[in-house]
XYZ file of C-alpha atoms in Angstrom:
557
model
C 0.123 -0.006 0.143
C 1.293 3.408 -0.992
C 2.630 5.823 1.897
C 0.425 8.932 2.067
C 1.833 12.246 2.888
C -0.313 15.473 3.651
C 2.210 18.111 2.132
C 0.941 21.040 4.340
C 2.607 24.199 2.223
C 1.992 27.958 1.574
C -0.575 28.985 -0.975
C 1.165 30.404 -4.127
C 4.463 29.931 -5.896
C 7.051 28.078 -3.713
C 9.824 26.439 -5.906
C 11.314 24.563 -3.195
C 8.017 23.116 -2.024
C 7.185 22.067 -5.607
C 10.529 20.485 -6.068
C 10.132 18.466 -2.703
C 6.594 17.236 -3.979
C 7.997 15.968 -7.301
C 11.022 14.092 -5.565
C 8.598 12.650 -2.932
C 6.207 11.513 -5.798
C 9.389 10.020 -7.587
C 10.147 8.001 -4.466
C 6.787 6.362 -4.665
C 4.649 8.288 -2.153
C 1.511 9.758 -2.460
C 1.858 13.387 -1.758
C -1.522 15.362 -0.811
C -0.961 19.270 -0.922
C -2.937 21.280 1.555
C -2.595 25.301 1.990
C -5.015 25.729 5.055
C -5.636 23.795 8.215
C -9.356 23.204 7.002
C -7.720 21.463 3.753
C -5.422 19.344 5.820
C -8.362 18.354 8.296
C -10.451 17.295 5.404
C -7.666 15.323 3.752
C -6.682 13.585 7.048
C -10.614 12.788 8.058
C -11.233 11.366 4.322
C -8.477 8.943 4.176
C -5.511 7.107 6.103
C -2.587 9.480 6.295
C 0.965 8.324 7.321
C 2.746 11.560 7.721
C 2.303 15.116 7.841
C 5.016 17.528 6.410
C 4.741 21.410 7.559
C 6.546 23.263 4.955
C 4.607 26.612 5.437
C 6.320 29.622 6.837
C 3.765 30.937 9.026
C 2.394 27.386 10.293
C -0.424 26.880 13.018
C 1.325 24.977 15.309
C -1.551 25.217 17.988
C -3.692 23.367 15.486
C -1.383 20.162 15.289
C -3.108 18.551 18.111
C -6.252 18.749 16.413
C -4.809 17.217 13.025
C -3.377 14.387 15.116
C -6.624 13.742 16.839
C -8.468 13.436 13.376
C -5.982 10.719 12.171
C -6.925 7.320 12.457
C -3.767 6.206 14.163
C -0.460 8.045 15.280
C 0.472 10.728 12.738
C 4.026 11.776 12.735
C 4.857 15.458 11.941
C 8.154 16.784 10.085
C 8.589 20.510 10.444
C 10.659 22.488 7.606
C 11.448 25.685 8.971
C 13.410 28.776 7.540
C 15.689 28.504 10.407
C 16.433 26.958 13.781
C 15.749 29.271 16.632
C 14.479 29.078 20.374
C 11.020 30.164 19.239
C 10.723 27.363 16.645
C 11.768 24.777 18.713
C 9.569 25.759 21.692
C 6.761 25.671 18.963
C 7.674 22.221 17.766
C 8.097 21.014 21.529
C 4.609 22.369 22.190
C 3.207 20.680 19.040
C 5.029 17.320 19.678
C 6.657 17.428 16.236
C 8.743 14.474 15.496
C 11.484 16.051 13.759
C 12.790 19.709 12.284
C 14.646 20.568 9.160
C 15.635 23.898 7.926
C 15.965 25.287 4.519
C 17.577 24.816 2.064
C 16.354 21.083 2.873
C 18.629 18.211 1.927
C 16.361 15.697 0.198
C 18.467 12.641 1.353
C 18.162 13.843 4.986
C 14.375 14.489 4.618
C 13.892 10.851 3.429
C 15.866 9.470 6.101
C 13.764 11.468 8.510
C 10.635 10.203 6.751
C 11.506 6.543 6.946
C 12.462 7.314 10.803
C 9.128 8.849 11.592
C 7.147 5.960 9.751
C 9.017 3.400 11.668
C 8.033 5.208 14.863
C 4.406 5.049 13.399
C 4.630 1.692 12.768
C 5.798 0.706 16.282
C 2.856 3.026 18.028
C 0.231 1.122 15.849
C 1.890 -2.203 16.915
C 1.932 -1.104 20.457
C -1.689 0.153 20.273
C -2.884 -2.976 18.502
C -1.326 -5.332 21.421
C -2.621 -2.987 24.068
C -5.967 -3.415 22.730
C -5.600 -7.179 22.350
C -4.342 -7.271 25.885
C -7.534 -5.213 27.015
C -9.694 -7.602 25.183
C -8.175 -10.626 26.897
C -8.392 -9.040 30.452
C -11.917 -7.924 29.880
C -12.994 -11.339 28.672
C -10.984 -12.847 31.562
C -12.568 -10.680 34.224
C -16.024 -11.512 32.582
C -15.319 -15.124 32.757
C -14.049 -14.885 36.401
C -16.886 -13.085 37.287
C -19.192 -15.747 35.867
C -17.108 -18.418 37.361
C -17.333 -16.807 40.910
C -21.005 -16.367 41.042
C -21.241 -20.113 40.013
C -18.684 -21.071 42.684
C -20.630 -18.853 45.033
C -23.839 -20.382 44.225
C -22.441 -24.073 44.680
C -20.994 -23.161 48.226
C -24.325 -21.196 49.092
C -26.898 -23.434 47.970
C -26.604 -25.769 50.934
C -24.833 -23.601 53.314
C -26.620 -23.859 56.534
C -27.715 -20.220 57.923
C -27.318 -20.544 61.704
C -26.537 -17.979 64.565
C -24.099 -20.883 65.905
C -21.619 -19.983 63.406
C -20.090 -16.922 62.338
C -17.763 -16.335 59.293
C -15.386 -13.717 58.126
C -13.555 -14.212 54.802
C -11.239 -11.717 53.342
C -10.028 -13.174 49.981
C -6.843 -12.042 48.117
C -8.256 -12.353 44.505
C -11.828 -12.716 43.060
C -11.669 -16.446 43.796
C -10.874 -17.496 47.368
C -8.546 -20.591 48.139
C -10.314 -20.815 51.518
C -13.853 -22.037 52.211
C -16.086 -22.679 54.973
C -18.886 -25.009 54.708
C -21.721 -25.638 57.069
C -24.347 -28.374 57.284
C -26.672 -30.418 59.654
C -27.197 -33.927 59.625
C -30.567 -36.018 60.066
C -29.768 -36.522 63.776
C -29.567 -32.839 64.080
C -25.651 -32.988 64.506
C -23.970 -29.713 63.292
C -21.094 -30.333 60.772
C -18.453 -27.504 59.757
C -15.516 -27.542 57.256
C -12.791 -24.810 57.411
C -10.378 -25.402 54.364
C -7.344 -23.527 52.841
C -6.170 -24.874 49.333
C -2.519 -24.221 48.451
C -2.292 -20.746 46.616
C -5.097 -18.321 46.002
C -7.370 -17.280 43.036
C -8.952 -19.635 40.320
C -6.207 -22.222 40.486
C -6.859 -22.598 44.352
C -10.374 -22.910 44.170
C -10.940 -25.005 41.327
C -11.585 -27.941 43.382
C -14.266 -26.152 45.762
C -17.481 -27.125 43.947
C -17.115 -31.057 44.022
C -15.709 -30.718 47.655
C -18.604 -28.719 48.641
C -20.986 -31.076 46.847
C -19.450 -34.033 48.689
C -19.591 -32.361 52.165
C -23.261 -31.405 51.804
C -24.358 -34.348 50.257
C -22.697 -36.871 52.835
C -23.630 -34.554 55.938
C -27.473 -34.270 54.663
C -27.106 -38.331 54.520
C -25.957 -38.833 57.946
C -22.311 -39.564 57.465
C -19.857 -38.858 60.131
C -16.970 -36.487 59.497
C -14.491 -39.402 59.545
C -16.313 -40.882 56.633
C -16.511 -37.412 54.865
C -12.653 -36.616 55.473
C -11.842 -40.059 53.938
C -13.966 -39.454 51.015
C -12.766 -35.825 50.341
C -9.025 -36.825 50.628
C -9.565 -39.626 47.954
C -11.389 -37.184 45.640
C -8.677 -34.552 46.255
C -5.894 -36.957 45.366
C -7.327 -38.035 42.166
C -8.468 -34.417 41.260
C -5.591 -32.398 41.967
C -1.856 -32.210 41.039
C 0.904 -33.495 43.034
C 1.728 -29.781 44.366
C -1.739 -28.814 45.575
C -3.667 -30.082 48.674
C -6.049 -28.995 51.042
C -5.546 -28.027 54.772
C -8.629 -28.354 56.535
C -10.423 -29.116 59.878
C -13.671 -30.832 59.965
C -16.066 -30.285 63.132
C -19.068 -32.073 64.413
C -21.057 -30.855 67.317
C -23.386 -33.479 69.048
C -25.956 -31.773 71.119
C -27.148 -34.864 72.886
C -23.842 -35.702 74.405
C -22.407 -32.004 74.540
C -19.244 -33.382 72.723
C -17.330 -31.790 69.982
C -15.291 -33.842 67.552
C -12.691 -32.554 65.401
C -10.381 -33.704 62.466
C -7.642 -31.370 62.390
C -5.472 -31.676 58.851
C -2.765 -29.171 58.572
C -4.419 -25.817 59.658
C -2.681 -24.083 62.408
C -3.928 -24.205 66.146
C -7.553 -23.752 66.857
C -8.764 -22.452 70.139
C -11.846 -23.685 72.259
C -12.664 -20.763 74.460
C -14.825 -20.564 77.663
C -16.465 -17.242 77.304
C -17.081 -16.909 80.931
C -13.831 -17.128 82.605
C -11.646 -17.086 79.468
C -10.068 -20.123 79.873
C -8.994 -22.062 76.471
C -7.950 -25.259 75.056
C -5.779 -25.403 71.987
C -6.481 -28.077 69.407
C -3.530 -28.803 67.456
C -3.501 -30.629 63.846
C -2.546 -34.307 64.074
C -3.433 -35.395 60.425
C -1.518 -34.522 57.122
C -3.507 -32.137 54.656
C -6.230 -33.868 52.351
C -5.177 -34.841 48.886
C -1.389 -35.867 49.650
C -2.023 -39.629 50.036
C -4.527 -41.794 48.164
C -5.961 -42.993 51.480
C -5.857 -41.817 55.154
C -7.300 -43.060 58.391
C -8.374 -39.770 60.269
C -7.211 -39.344 63.917
C -10.250 -37.512 65.616
C -10.328 -35.624 68.657
C -13.200 -35.578 71.064
C -13.821 -32.548 73.517
C -16.516 -32.035 76.174
C -18.287 -28.720 75.410
C -20.791 -26.465 76.965
C -23.244 -23.726 75.837
C -20.684 -21.108 77.184
C -17.867 -22.344 74.750
C -16.688 -21.388 71.406
C -14.254 -22.787 68.875
C -12.318 -20.377 66.847
C -10.880 -21.692 63.495
C -8.618 -19.498 61.455
C -6.438 -20.072 58.345
C -2.870 -19.520 58.274
C -3.076 -16.155 56.461
C -4.290 -14.645 59.819
C -1.512 -16.012 61.735
C 1.169 -15.498 58.843
C 0.156 -11.623 58.129
C 3.210 -9.459 58.060
C 3.860 -5.979 58.818
C 6.235 -3.460 57.311
C 9.043 -4.929 59.079
C 8.138 -8.471 58.029
C 7.030 -9.494 61.201
C 4.288 -12.063 61.629
C 1.118 -11.506 63.126
C 1.583 -14.855 65.081
C -0.200 -17.233 67.420
C 0.239 -15.090 70.482
C -1.434 -11.816 69.190
C -4.341 -14.055 67.680
C -5.040 -15.564 71.187
C -4.685 -12.551 73.085
C -7.190 -10.660 70.614
C -9.596 -13.683 71.083
C -9.347 -13.834 74.988
C -9.789 -10.023 75.321
C -12.728 -9.663 73.147
C -15.866 -8.592 75.062
C -18.224 -9.832 72.571
C -16.641 -13.102 71.584
C -16.530 -11.972 67.811
C -14.200 -11.127 65.254
C -13.793 -7.436 65.596
C -11.007 -7.027 68.066
C -8.804 -9.631 66.063
C -9.704 -8.048 62.713
C -8.911 -4.519 63.980
C -5.462 -5.672 65.775
C -4.731 -7.563 62.451
C -5.403 -4.188 60.324
C -3.263 -2.650 62.364
C -0.344 -4.760 62.353
C -0.302 -4.751 58.654
C -1.091 -1.188 58.141
C -3.110 -1.817 55.187
C -0.350 -3.486 53.305
C -0.440 -5.886 50.521
C -1.553 -9.270 51.773
C 0.227 -12.585 50.623
C -2.577 -15.111 51.488
C -6.596 -15.162 51.913
C -7.653 -14.428 55.775
C -10.336 -16.471 56.694
C -11.873 -16.835 60.326
C -14.972 -18.983 61.877
C -16.350 -19.269 65.134
C -18.564 -22.035 66.359
C -20.693 -21.574 69.394
C -21.156 -24.775 71.072
C -24.823 -24.121 71.429
C -25.347 -27.733 72.665
C -28.492 -26.630 74.842
C -30.354 -24.401 72.349
C -29.023 -25.954 69.074
C -30.632 -23.092 66.799
C -29.900 -24.983 63.690
C -32.722 -27.534 64.604
C -35.295 -24.780 63.565
C -33.641 -24.666 59.994
C -35.956 -26.032 57.577
C -34.928 -29.046 55.309
C -34.878 -28.644 51.534
C -38.402 -29.546 49.891
C -39.069 -33.087 49.191
C -38.853 -33.864 45.274
C -41.680 -35.546 43.217
C -43.723 -38.094 45.533
C -43.851 -41.378 44.380
C -47.110 -43.556 45.225
C -46.399 -46.146 47.896
C -45.185 -49.632 46.805
C -44.696 -52.914 48.042
C -41.043 -54.014 48.361
C -38.462 -55.742 50.434
C -34.694 -55.464 50.905
C -32.248 -57.389 53.230
C -28.647 -56.641 53.762
C -26.173 -58.428 56.037
C -23.020 -57.031 57.285
C -19.998 -58.865 58.800
C -17.403 -57.583 61.402
C -14.948 -56.546 58.676
C -17.755 -54.443 57.065
C -18.742 -52.746 60.272
C -15.047 -51.976 60.929
C -14.643 -50.241 57.615
C -17.524 -48.094 57.241
C -21.039 -46.925 58.927
C -23.848 -48.421 56.439
C -26.577 -46.531 57.979
C -26.444 -43.381 55.636
C -26.271 -45.463 52.620
C -29.011 -47.692 53.736
C -31.457 -44.780 54.682
C -30.346 -43.123 51.312
C -31.440 -46.187 49.378
C -34.922 -46.328 51.271
C -35.509 -42.798 50.357
C -34.621 -43.263 46.605
C -37.014 -46.297 46.476
C -39.809 -44.656 47.966
C -39.028 -40.856 47.633
C -39.527 -40.548 51.380
C -37.387 -37.195 51.629
C -39.980 -35.525 54.055
C -39.459 -38.163 56.428
C -35.700 -38.424 56.134
C -34.915 -37.477 59.747
C -37.426 -39.868 61.452
C -36.246 -42.803 59.287
C -32.568 -42.142 59.856
C -32.986 -41.698 63.428
C -34.978 -44.869 63.718
C -32.450 -47.012 61.623
C -29.457 -45.576 63.369
C -30.856 -46.125 66.695
C -31.687 -49.774 65.857
C -28.318 -50.274 64.125
C -26.371 -48.758 67.024
C -27.963 -50.825 69.551
C -27.328 -54.036 67.652
C -23.710 -52.885 67.314
C -22.783 -51.148 70.504
C -24.693 -53.371 73.085
C -25.178 -56.733 71.018
C -22.025 -57.391 69.322
C -19.612 -55.022 71.472
C -21.277 -55.350 74.653
C -20.780 -51.794 75.573
C -23.050 -50.486 78.369
C -24.623 -46.946 77.936
C -24.591 -46.300 81.824
C -20.808 -45.521 81.136
C -21.988 -42.565 79.279
C -23.663 -40.978 82.542
C -20.785 -38.367 82.850
C -18.867 -36.055 80.437
C -15.813 -38.186 80.888
C -17.537 -41.443 80.625
C -19.035 -40.286 77.186
C -15.753 -39.810 75.569
C -14.441 -43.095 77.234
C -17.664 -44.741 75.599
C -16.653 -43.984 72.122
C -12.862 -44.843 72.666
C -13.681 -48.202 74.111
C -16.200 -48.711 71.079
C -13.497 -48.033 68.684
C -11.181 -50.361 70.507
C -13.710 -53.214 70.501
C -14.396 -52.725 67.028
C -11.239 -53.062 66.029
C -10.367 -56.261 67.989
C -13.839 -58.097 67.568
C -13.029 -61.367 65.772
C -16.728 -62.346 64.641
C -20.004 -60.823 64.465
C -22.693 -59.762 61.943
C -25.762 -57.700 61.860
C -28.744 -58.486 59.525
C -31.244 -55.735 58.400
C -34.548 -56.442 56.892
C -36.801 -53.588 55.221
C -40.323 -54.104 53.910
C -42.853 -51.412 52.720
C -46.458 -51.589 52.344
C -48.908 -48.789 50.925
C -51.593 -48.066 53.312
C -54.815 -46.060 52.832
C -52.927 -43.076 54.370
C -49.583 -43.533 52.945
C -47.243 -46.512 53.627
C -45.834 -48.725 56.424
C -42.128 -49.306 56.562
C -41.007 -52.276 58.881
C -37.418 -52.485 60.145
C -36.126 -55.813 61.448
C -32.553 -55.978 62.769
C -30.679 -58.977 64.404
C -27.136 -59.345 65.637
C -25.314 -62.336 66.556
C -24.317 -61.124 69.933
C -25.829 -62.253 73.147
C -28.324 -59.554 73.291
C -28.939 -57.066 76.279
C -31.588 -56.077 78.673
C -33.704 -53.419 76.702
C -36.120 -53.010 79.493
C -33.542 -51.945 81.909
C -32.292 -49.147 79.484
C -35.800 -47.713 78.906
C -35.959 -44.332 80.030
C -38.878 -41.715 79.533
C -37.588 -38.743 77.410
C -38.875 -36.237 79.721
C -37.465 -37.393 82.602
C -34.112 -37.941 80.958
C -31.441 -35.470 81.686
C -28.324 -37.748 81.191
C -26.213 -38.572 78.195
C -27.818 -41.919 77.345
C -31.129 -43.848 77.932
C -33.106 -41.939 75.254
C -32.793 -44.387 72.547
C -35.580 -46.817 73.108
C -38.078 -44.100 74.406
C -37.387 -42.185 71.160
C -37.920 -45.010 68.758
C -41.314 -45.772 70.552
C -42.108 -41.823 70.077
C -41.397 -42.160 66.428
C -42.645 -45.724 65.759
C -46.350 -47.110 65.478
C -44.734 -50.119 67.561
C -41.308 -51.451 68.331
C -41.093 -55.087 69.507
C -38.000 -56.722 71.079
C -37.580 -60.643 70.420
C -35.785 -63.150 72.506
C -32.676 -61.875 74.397
C -32.880 -58.575 72.944
C -30.616 -59.305 69.826
C -33.725 -58.952 67.462
C -36.002 -56.165 67.204
C -38.827 -55.089 64.831
C -39.942 -51.390 64.286
C -42.999 -50.368 62.486
C -43.132 -46.708 60.986
C -46.347 -45.448 59.614
C -46.208 -42.484 57.262
C -48.880 -40.236 55.802
C -48.792 -38.801 52.226
């Protein structure tokens, strides 16, 4: 394409200007003469111009910016002056002229300056093109990240249990957060919480968040224990994440009926269980590796006796490792001081001291804090509504039987899977909690009292409650033989349906009469099970020595 030059010259005879125009045309340039600013503007606006030569003696240097703005791209300007003076140089500087020549013009030098100016124009064009491309990439990336962030948040919040028992503060470094907090409840009204911190931050750190959240919410809703959840999340992350990525996390389960807190700490900094009355505290230290490093793990849980006046403070390492201008870490000592000195037992004092320490400087990691108020007496999450049941299915007649030997019982708790299968068969989501509690209580009695010969009376004290579960794990690992059989039968009724559950174990049975206690008179840590069964079921019948039981649950459509 021919290079176009606007030749701005004086009107009338000008032998040197005429000669320069002829020479430029002879060199292959398209030379468009203009004798006024208006003509030059018209030429620049009508077609792409590559260069402007201002050869007029009294040139309108203040109008050069207007000419440049009219061009479709950067327009280099070459000024031909009668002489070089301070005034001329000041005018050229004010008009951003690229080069200045004085008469008589050496044509070879003019060609050299033209080529130099055109190279500058090409560099400018390329820079602007690349800048526009980068801007387009940034805008597209921002839009994609905003859409993805909304999708991620919708996944995280879709099943997030809103309860006053949990307070959360998240301060991400980027649009995506490598930290996450998940809260859910089980059919037994146990409260589950997960605080996690993926390596890194931003999109790369949060890419595994949706499947993890879906697994946590789904397994909690089905009644799985946090040990089972930790095992499944670890296996999923090991398959999903590259070798240099993992999740430091802590899973928490709060059991109101036993005033017990269970934690599985996997690589996060210390957590603090604080008594809000006397400001005493217990430190919970991680004793498991982060999730996603090994293909399989066996979690090591910690059990804690808790009361209504205690709160568990969980924080990611971004809080502890926040630096001030001198590179000093905020540290565990400052964290603990702020927690213990907080009059309201919330985040405000900790957040203000953290901001004071960092001085508003650039953070290096996401900061996330969560407080779990151990509301074992009030349990405010019990009032939370369950998700609405799906499409109803007409009552059908069916039976299902399953048997588990001691090896199966050691490796997993089958109750959540069994209950979920029942719900899928008959679409009984509206009765999930009642059915789960019935099956879980029957199964627990068969395992704890039938096979393992544990005595619930041992749970009559806070310390005994913890010892009971420790002894259960010991006997479960050392038991040589044993099996539990469960039979489920369903029949339609005029009002809805009848679910019959029969459980038999190979143990020597137990005295179910001695363990029966009325719910309204039970203020201990055990003895509610049989009374609860009788309240939920139409009938509960024990057979023989107590190692066989039949429970009938009638439901209405």
